């Protein structure tokens, strides 16, 4: 837990996009308690916004996604992959007079591209299965910034249709077969594969 805490803190502190959650300080108290001081956001994440209010109109979804792209573009330029881009990690808030101001959160499993690809076969896939790029599920496949872009595409699908790839409830093995095999299987085939 301590390693993951410091990893996220260092990753976020190196980013300055206005669409990445701001981190002001982090460390360990004299008593050994970990602390992190981040900006206080008022709003909700995209998962709950869609759950409560239904699908977004395309123009609103594009507005939100472009802001998430701004955050990810900066991270990618620094060689950093978020690796858990999903609706729950994109927060919409009000900033001054602007509504629908997006902030990308939770860089807890972020890694540099070089670090991630050094020895992929030794590590398990990390992330949220419905939003993971196919190559992240194959231990020997190289992973780069396109994995986050794929995940953001899955977020777009969620915003516009409130559905996942594969449909919610399908096992991870079905996701691997559907995505990592190079072909997307129809929902009926995934259900039959159980």
Coordinates of N, CA and C in Angstrom, one line a residue:
X1 N 0.8 -1.2 0.0 CA 0.0 0.0 0.0 C 0.9 1.2 0.0
X2 N 1.9 1.2 0.8 CA 2.8 2.4 0.9 C 3.5 2.7 -0.5
X3 N 3.9 1.6 -1.1 CA 4.6 1.8 -2.5 C 3.6 2.4 -3.5
X4 N 2.4 1.9 -3.5 CA 1.4 2.4 -4.4 C 1.0 3.8 -4.1
X5 N 0.9 4.1 -2.8 CA 0.6 5.5 -2.4 C 1.6 6.5 -3.0
X6 N 2.9 6.2 -2.7 CA 4.0 7.1 -3.2 C 4.1 7.1 -4.7
X7 N 3.8 6.0 -5.3 CA 3.8 5.9 -6.8 C 2.7 6.9 -7.4
X8 N 1.5 6.8 -6.9 CA 0.5 7.7 -7.3 C 0.8 9.2 -7.1
X9 N 1.3 9.5 -5.9 CA 1.7 10.8 -5.5 C 2.8 11.4 -6.4
X10 N 3.8 10.6 -6.7 CA 4.9 11.1 -7.6 C 4.3 11.3 -9.0
X11 N 3.5 10.4 -9.5 CA 3.0 10.5 -10.8 C 2.1 11.7 -11.0
X12 N 1.2 12.0 -10.1 CA 0.3 13.1 -10.1 C 1.1 14.4 -9.9
X13 N 2.1 14.4 -9.0 CA 2.8 15.7 -8.8 C 3.7 16.1 -10.0
X14 N 3.9 15.2 -10.9 CA 4.7 15.6 -12.1 C 3.9 16.1 -13.2
X15 N 2.5 16.1 -13.0 CA 1.6 16.6 -14.1 C 1.0 18.0 -13.7
X16 N 0.8 18.8 -14.7 CA 0.3 20.1 -14.5 C -0.9 20.5 -15.3
X17 N -1.5 19.5 -16.1 CA -2.7 19.8 -16.8 C -3.8 20.2 -15.9
X18 N -4.6 21.2 -16.3 CA -5.7 21.6 -15.4 C -6.8 20.6 -15.4
X19 N -6.7 19.5 -16.2 CA -7.7 18.5 -16.2 C -7.1 17.2 -15.5
X20 N -6.0 17.4 -14.7 CA -5.5 16.3 -13.9 C -5.7 16.8 -12.4
X21 N -6.2 16.0 -11.6 CA -6.4 16.4 -10.2 C -5.1 16.9 -9.6
X22 N -5.2 18.1 -8.9 CA -4.0 18.7 -8.4 C -3.6 18.1 -7.1
X23 N -2.3 17.9 -6.9 CA -1.7 17.3 -5.7 C -0.9 18.4 -5.1
X24 N -1.1 18.8 -3.8 CA -0.4 19.8 -3.2 C 0.8 19.4 -2.3
X25 N 0.6 18.2 -1.7 CA 1.7 17.7 -0.8 C 1.4 16.2 -0.5
X26 N 2.4 15.5 -0.1 CA 2.3 14.1 0.3 C 3.5 13.7 1.1
X27 N 3.3 12.7 1.9 CA 4.5 12.2 2.7 C 4.0 11.3 3.8
X28 N 4.8 11.2 4.9 CA 4.6 10.4 6.1 C 4.7 11.3 7.3
X29 N 3.8 11.2 8.2 CA 3.9 12.0 9.4 C 4.9 11.3 10.4
X30 N 5.3 12.0 11.4 CA 6.2 11.5 12.4 C 5.7 10.2 13.0
X31 N 4.3 10.1 13.1 CA 3.7 8.9 13.6 C 3.6 7.7 12.6
X32 N 4.1 8.0 11.4 CA 4.1 6.9 10.4 C 2.8 6.9 9.5
X33 N 2.0 7.9 9.6 CA 0.7 7.9 8.9 C 1.0 8.5 7.5
X34 N 0.6 7.8 6.4 CA 0.7 8.4 5.1 C -0.3 9.5 4.9
X35 N 0.0 10.6 4.2 CA -0.9 11.6 3.9 C -0.7 12.1 2.5
X36 N -1.8 12.6 2.0 CA -1.8 13.3 0.6 C -2.8 14.4 0.7
X37 N -2.4 15.5 0.1 CA -3.2 16.7 0.1 C -3.5 17.0 -1.3
X38 N -4.8 16.9 -1.7 CA -5.2 17.1 -3.1 C -6.3 18.2 -3.1
X39 N -6.5 18.7 -4.3 CA -7.6 19.7 -4.4 C -9.0 19.1 -4.0
X40 N -9.8 19.9 -3.4 CA -11.2 19.4 -3.1 C -12.1 19.7 -4.3
X41 N -12.7 18.6 -4.8 CA -13.6 18.8 -6.0 C -15.0 18.6 -5.6
X42 N -15.9 19.4 -6.2 CA -17.3 19.3 -5.9 C -18.0 18.9 -7.2
X43 N -18.6 17.7 -7.2 CA -19.2 17.2 -8.4 C -19.4 15.7 -8.3
X44 N -19.2 15.0 -9.4 CA -19.4 13.5 -9.4 C -18.6 12.9 -10.5
X45 N -18.4 11.6 -10.4 CA -17.6 10.9 -11.5 C -18.6 10.5 -12.6
X46 N -18.0 10.2 -13.7 CA -18.9 9.9 -14.9 C -19.7 8.7 -14.7
X47 N -19.2 7.7 -14.0 CA -20.0 6.5 -13.7 C -21.4 6.9 -13.1
X48 N -21.3 7.6 -12.0 CA -22.5 7.9 -11.3 C -23.4 9.0 -12.1
X49 N -22.8 9.8 -12.8 CA -23.6 10.8 -13.6 C -24.4 10.1 -14.6
X50 N -23.9 9.1 -15.3 CA -24.6 8.3 -16.3 C -25.7 7.4 -15.6
X51 N -25.3 6.8 -14.4 CA -26.2 6.0 -13.7 C -27.5 6.8 -13.2
X52 N -27.2 8.0 -12.8 CA -28.3 8.8 -12.3 C -29.1 9.5 -13.4
X53 N -28.5 10.0 -14.4 CA -29.1 10.9 -15.4 C -29.2 10.3 -16.8
X54 N -28.7 9.1 -17.1 CA -28.7 8.5 -18.4 C -27.6 9.0 -19.3
X55 N -27.7 8.5 -20.5 CA -26.6 8.8 -21.5 C -26.5 10.3 -21.8
X56 N -25.3 10.7 -22.1 CA -25.0 12.1 -22.5 C -25.3 12.4 -23.9
X57 N -25.7 13.6 -24.2 CA -25.8 14.0 -25.6 C -24.3 14.0 -26.2
X58 N -24.2 13.6 -27.5 CA -22.8 13.6 -28.1 C -22.0 14.8 -27.9
X59 N -22.5 16.0 -28.0 CA -21.7 17.2 -27.9 C -21.2 17.4 -26.5
X60 N -22.0 17.0 -25.5 CA -21.5 17.1 -24.1 C -20.4 16.0 -23.9
X61 N -20.6 14.8 -24.4 CA -19.6 13.8 -24.2 C -18.3 14.2 -24.8
X62 N -18.3 14.7 -26.0 CA -17.1 15.2 -26.7 C -16.4 16.3 -25.9
X63 N -17.1 17.2 -25.3 CA -16.6 18.2 -24.5 C -15.8 17.6 -23.3
X64 N -16.4 16.6 -22.6 CA -15.8 16.0 -21.5 C -14.6 15.2 -21.9
X65 N -14.7 14.4 -23.0 CA -13.6 13.5 -23.4 C -12.4 14.3 -23.9
X66 N -12.6 15.5 -24.5 CA -11.5 16.3 -24.9 C -10.7 16.8 -23.7
X67 N -11.3 17.1 -22.6 CA -10.6 17.5 -21.4 C -9.8 16.3 -20.8
X68 N -10.4 15.1 -20.9 CA -9.7 14.0 -20.4 C -8.4 13.7 -21.3
X69 N -8.6 14.0 -22.6 CA -7.5 13.8 -23.6 C -6.4 14.8 -23.2
X70 N -6.7 16.0 -22.7 CA -5.7 17.0 -22.3 C -4.8 16.4 -21.2
X71 N -5.5 15.8 -20.2 CA -4.7 15.2 -19.1 C -3.9 14.1 -19.5
X72 N -4.5 13.2 -20.3 CA -3.7 12.0 -20.8 C -2.6 12.4 -21.7
X73 N -2.8 13.4 -22.6 CA -1.7 13.8 -23.5 C -0.5 14.2 -22.7
X74 N -0.7 15.0 -21.7 CA 0.5 15.4 -20.9 C 1.2 14.2 -20.3
X75 N 0.4 13.3 -19.7 CA 1.0 12.1 -19.1 C 1.8 11.3 -20.1
X76 N 1.2 11.1 -21.3 CA 1.8 10.3 -22.3 C 3.1 11.0 -22.8
X77 N 3.1 12.3 -22.9 CA 4.3 13.1 -23.3 C 5.5 12.8 -22.3
X78 N 5.1 12.6 -21.1 CA 6.1 12.3 -20.1 C 6.4 10.8 -20.0
X79 N 5.8 10.0 -20.9 CA 6.1 8.6 -20.9 C 5.3 7.8 -19.9
X80 N 4.2 8.4 -19.3 CA 3.4 7.8 -18.2 C 2.1 7.3 -18.8
X81 N 1.8 6.0 -18.4 CA 0.5 5.5 -18.8 C -0.4 5.4 -17.5
X82 N -1.6 5.9 -17.6 CA -2.6 5.9 -16.5 C -3.0 4.5 -16.1
X83 N -3.4 3.7 -17.1 CA -3.7 2.2 -17.0 C -5.0 1.9 -16.3
X84 N -5.8 2.9 -15.9 CA -7.1 2.6 -15.3 C -8.1 3.8 -15.6
X85 N -8.0 4.1 -16.9 CA -9.0 5.2 -17.4 C -10.4 4.5 -17.5
X86 N -11.3 5.0 -16.7 CA -12.7 4.5 -16.7 C -13.6 5.6 -16.1
X87 N -14.9 5.5 -16.3 CA -15.8 6.6 -15.9 C -15.6 7.0 -14.4
X88 N -15.3 6.1 -13.5 CA -15.2 6.4 -12.1 C -13.9 7.2 -11.8
X89 N -13.0 7.2 -12.8 CA -11.8 8.0 -12.6 C -11.7 9.3 -13.4
X90 N -12.9 9.7 -13.9 CA -13.0 11.0 -14.5 C -14.1 11.7 -13.8
X91 N -13.8 12.8 -13.2 CA -14.7 13.6 -12.3 C -15.1 14.8 -13.0
X92 N -16.4 15.1 -13.0 CA -16.9 16.4 -13.5 C -17.3 17.3 -12.3
X93 N -16.8 18.5 -12.4 CA -17.0 19.4 -11.3 C -17.3 20.8 -11.9
X94 N -17.5 21.7 -11.0 CA -17.6 23.1 -11.4 C -16.4 23.9 -11.0
X95 N -15.8 24.6 -11.9 CA -14.6 25.4 -11.7 C -15.0 26.9 -12.0
X96 N -15.1 27.7 -11.0 CA -15.6 29.1 -11.2 C -17.0 29.0 -11.8
X97 N -17.1 29.6 -13.0 CA -18.4 29.7 -13.7 C -18.6 28.6 -14.7
X98 N -17.6 27.7 -14.8 CA -17.6 26.6 -15.8 C -18.1 25.3 -15.2
X99 N -19.1 24.8 -15.8 CA -19.6 23.5 -15.4 C -19.0 22.4 -16.3
X100 N -19.2 21.2 -16.0 CA -18.6 20.0 -16.8 C -17.1 20.2 -17.0
X101 N -16.4 20.6 -15.9 CA -15.0 20.7 -15.9 C -14.4 19.3 -15.5
X102 N -13.7 18.6 -16.4 CA -13.3 17.3 -16.2 C -11.9 17.2 -15.5
X103 N -11.8 16.3 -14.5 CA -10.5 16.1 -13.9 C -10.3 14.6 -13.9
X104 N -9.1 14.2 -14.4 CA -8.7 12.8 -14.4 C -8.1 12.4 -13.0
X105 N -8.6 11.4 -12.4 CA -8.2 11.0 -11.0 C -7.4 9.6 -11.0
X106 N -6.9 9.3 -9.9 CA -6.4 7.9 -9.6 C -5.4 7.4 -10.6
X107 N -4.2 7.9 -10.3 CA -3.0 7.4 -11.1 C -2.3 6.3 -10.3
X108 N -3.0 5.6 -9.5 CA -2.5 4.6 -8.6 C -1.8 3.4 -9.2
X109 N -2.1 3.0 -10.4 CA -1.4 1.9 -11.1 C -0.7 2.4 -12.3
X110 N -0.5 3.8 -12.4 CA 0.3 4.3 -13.5 C 1.7 3.8 -13.5
X111 N 2.2 3.7 -14.7 CA 3.6 3.2 -14.9 C 4.2 4.0 -16.1
X112 N 5.5 4.0 -16.1 CA 6.1 4.6 -17.4 C 6.1 3.4 -18.4
X113 N 6.1 3.8 -19.7 CA 6.0 2.8 -20.7 C 7.2 1.9 -20.6
X114 N 8.4 2.4 -20.4 CA 9.6 1.6 -20.3 C 9.5 0.6 -19.1
X115 N 9.1 1.1 -18.0 CA 8.9 0.2 -16.8 C 7.9 -0.9 -17.0
X116 N 6.8 -0.5 -17.6 CA 5.7 -1.5 -17.9 C 6.2 -2.6 -18.8
X117 N 6.9 -2.2 -19.9 CA 7.3 -3.2 -20.9 C 8.6 -4.0 -20.6
X118 N 9.3 -3.6 -19.5 CA 10.5 -4.3 -19.1 C 10.3 -5.8 -19.0
X119 N 9.3 -6.1 -18.2 CA 9.1 -7.6 -18.0 C 7.6 -7.8 -17.8
X120 N 6.9 -7.7 -18.9 CA 5.4 -7.9 -18.8 C 5.0 -9.3 -18.4
X121 N 5.8 -10.3 -18.7 CA 5.4 -11.7 -18.4 C 5.3 -12.0 -17.0
X122 N 6.0 -11.2 -16.1 CA 6.0 -11.5 -14.7 C 4.8 -10.9 -14.0
X123 N 4.2 -9.9 -14.6 CA 3.1 -9.2 -13.8 C 1.7 -9.6 -14.3
X124 N 0.8 -9.5 -13.5 CA -0.6 -9.7 -13.8 C -1.2 -8.4 -14.4
X125 N -2.2 -8.6 -15.2 CA -2.8 -7.4 -15.8 C -3.5 -6.6 -14.7
X126 N -3.4 -5.3 -14.8 CA -4.0 -4.4 -13.8 C -4.9 -3.5 -14.5
X127 N -6.0 -3.2 -13.8 CA -7.0 -2.2 -14.4 C -8.4 -2.8 -14.2
X128 N -9.3 -2.1 -14.8 CA -10.7 -2.5 -14.8 C -11.1 -3.2 -16.1
X129 N -11.4 -4.5 -16.0 CA -11.5 -5.3 -17.2 C -12.3 -4.7 -18.3
X130 N -13.5 -4.1 -18.1 CA -14.3 -3.6 -19.1 C -13.7 -2.4 -19.9
X131 N -12.6 -1.9 -19.3 CA -12.0 -0.7 -19.9 C -10.5 -1.0 -20.3
X132 N -10.1 -2.2 -20.3 CA -8.7 -2.5 -20.6 C -8.5 -2.8 -22.0
X133 N -7.4 -2.3 -22.6 CA -7.1 -2.5 -24.0 C -6.7 -4.0 -24.2
X134 N -6.9 -4.5 -25.4 CA -6.6 -5.9 -25.6 C -5.1 -6.3 -25.3
X135 N -4.2 -5.4 -25.7 CA -2.8 -5.7 -25.5 C -2.4 -5.8 -24.0
X136 N -3.2 -5.2 -23.1 CA -2.8 -5.3 -21.7 C -3.2 -6.6 -21.1
X137 N -3.9 -7.4 -21.8 CA -4.3 -8.7 -21.3 C -3.4 -9.8 -21.8
X138 N -2.4 -9.5 -22.7 CA -1.5 -10.5 -23.2 C -0.1 -10.2 -22.6
X139 N 0.4 -11.1 -21.7 CA 1.6 -10.8 -21.0 C 2.8 -10.5 -21.9
X140 N 2.9 -10.9 -23.1 CA 4.1 -10.7 -23.9 C 3.9 -9.5 -24.9
X141 N 2.7 -8.9 -24.9 CA 2.5 -7.8 -25.8 C 3.1 -6.5 -25.3
X142 N 3.6 -5.7 -26.2 CA 4.1 -4.4 -25.8 C 2.9 -3.4 -25.6
X143 N 3.0 -2.6 -24.6 CA 1.9 -1.6 -24.3 C 2.4 -0.2 -24.4
X144 N 1.6 0.7 -25.0 CA 2.0 2.1 -25.0 C 0.8 3.0 -24.8
X145 N 0.9 4.2 -25.1 CA -0.2 5.2 -24.8 C -1.5 4.8 -25.5
X146 N -1.5 4.0 -26.5 CA -2.7 3.6 -27.2 C -3.6 2.8 -26.2
X147 N -3.1 2.2 -25.2 CA -3.9 1.4 -24.3 C -4.8 2.4 -23.5
X148 N -4.3 3.6 -23.1 CA -5.2 4.6 -22.5 C -6.2 5.1 -23.4
X149 N -5.8 5.3 -24.7 CA -6.8 5.8 -25.7 C -7.9 4.8 -25.9
X150 N -7.6 3.6 -26.0 CA -8.6 2.5 -26.1 C -9.6 2.6 -24.9
X151 N -9.0 2.7 -23.7 CA -9.8 2.8 -22.5 C -10.7 4.1 -22.6
X152 N -10.2 5.2 -23.1 CA -11.0 6.4 -23.2 C -12.1 6.2 -24.2
X153 N -11.9 5.4 -25.2 CA -12.9 5.0 -26.2 C -14.0 4.2 -25.5
X154 N -13.7 3.3 -24.6 CA -14.7 2.6 -23.8 C -15.4 3.5 -22.9
X155 N -14.8 4.6 -22.4 CA -15.5 5.6 -21.6 C -16.5 6.3 -22.5
X156 N -16.1 6.6 -23.7 CA -17.0 7.3 -24.7 C -18.3 6.4 -24.9
X157 N -18.0 5.1 -25.1 CA -19.2 4.2 -25.2 C -20.1 4.2 -24.0
X158 N -19.5 4.3 -22.8 CA -20.3 4.4 -21.6 C -21.1 5.7 -21.6
X159 N -20.5 6.8 -21.9 CA -21.2 8.1 -21.9 C -22.4 8.1 -22.8
X160 N -22.2 7.5 -24.0 CA -23.2 7.6 -25.1 C -24.3 6.5 -25.0
X161 N -23.9 5.4 -24.4 CA -24.9 4.2 -24.5 C -25.1 3.6 -23.1
X162 N -24.3 3.9 -22.1 CA -24.4 3.3 -20.8 C -24.1 1.8 -20.9
X163 N -23.3 1.3 -21.8 CA -22.9 -0.1 -21.9 C -21.4 -0.2 -21.9
X164 N -21.0 -1.5 -21.7 CA -19.6 -1.8 -21.6 C -19.3 -2.8 -22.8
X165 N -17.9 -2.9 -23.0 CA -17.4 -4.0 -23.9 C -16.6 -4.9 -23.0
X166 N -16.9 -6.2 -22.9 CA -18.1 -6.8 -23.3 C -19.2 -6.4 -22.3
X167 N -20.4 -6.8 -22.6 CA -21.5 -6.4 -21.7 C -21.2 -6.8 -20.2
X168 N -21.7 -5.9 -19.3 CA -21.4 -6.1 -17.9 C -21.8 -7.5 -17.5
X169 N -21.0 -8.1 -16.6 CA -21.3 -9.4 -16.1 C -20.5 -10.5 -16.9
X170 N -19.9 -10.2 -18.0 CA -19.2 -11.3 -18.7 C -17.9 -11.5 -18.0
X171 N -17.4 -12.7 -18.0 CA -16.2 -13.0 -17.3 C -15.0 -12.4 -18.0
X172 N -13.9 -12.2 -17.3 CA -12.6 -11.7 -17.9 C -12.1 -12.6 -19.0
X173 N -12.3 -13.9 -18.8 CA -11.9 -14.8 -19.9 C -12.6 -14.5 -21.2
X174 N -13.9 -14.1 -21.1 CA -14.6 -13.7 -22.3 C -14.0 -12.5 -22.9
X175 N -13.6 -11.5 -22.1 CA -13.0 -10.3 -22.6 C -11.7 -10.6 -23.3
X176 N -10.9 -11.5 -22.7 CA -9.6 -11.8 -23.3 C -9.9 -12.5 -24.7
X177 N -10.8 -13.4 -24.7 CA -11.0 -14.1 -26.0 C -11.6 -13.1 -27.0
X178 N -12.4 -12.2 -26.6 CA -13.0 -11.3 -27.5 C -12.0 -10.2 -28.0
X179 N -11.2 -9.7 -27.1 CA -10.3 -8.6 -27.5 C -8.9 -9.1 -27.9
X180 N -8.2 -9.8 -27.0 CA -6.8 -10.2 -27.3 C -6.7 -11.1 -28.5
X181 N -7.7 -11.8 -28.8 CA -7.7 -12.7 -30.0 C -7.7 -12.0 -31.3
X182 N -7.9 -10.7 -31.3 CA -7.9 -9.9 -32.5 C -9.3 -9.7 -33.1
X183 N -10.3 -10.4 -32.5 CA -11.6 -10.2 -33.1 C -12.5 -9.9 -31.9
X184 N -13.5 -9.1 -32.3 CA -14.6 -8.8 -31.3 C -15.7 -9.7 -31.6
X185 N -16.1 -10.5 -30.5 CA -17.2 -11.4 -30.7 C -18.5 -10.8 -30.3
X186 N -19.5 -11.2 -31.0 CA -20.9 -10.6 -30.7 C -21.3 -11.1 -29.3
X187 N -22.1 -10.3 -28.6 CA -22.6 -10.6 -27.3 C -23.1 -12.0 -27.1
X188 N -23.8 -12.5 -28.1 CA -24.4 -13.8 -28.0 C -23.3 -14.9 -28.0
X189 N -22.2 -14.7 -28.7 CA -21.1 -15.6 -28.6 C -20.4 -15.6 -27.3
X190 N -20.3 -14.4 -26.7 CA -19.7 -14.3 -25.3 C -20.5 -15.0 -24.3
X191 N -21.8 -14.8 -24.4 CA -22.7 -15.5 -23.4 C -22.6 -17.0 -23.6
X192 N -22.5 -17.5 -24.8 CA -22.5 -18.9 -25.1 C -21.1 -19.5 -24.6
X193 N -20.1 -18.6 -24.5 CA -18.8 -19.1 -24.1 C -18.6 -19.4 -22.6
X194 N -19.6 -19.1 -21.8 CA -19.5 -19.2 -20.4 C -19.4 -20.7 -20.0

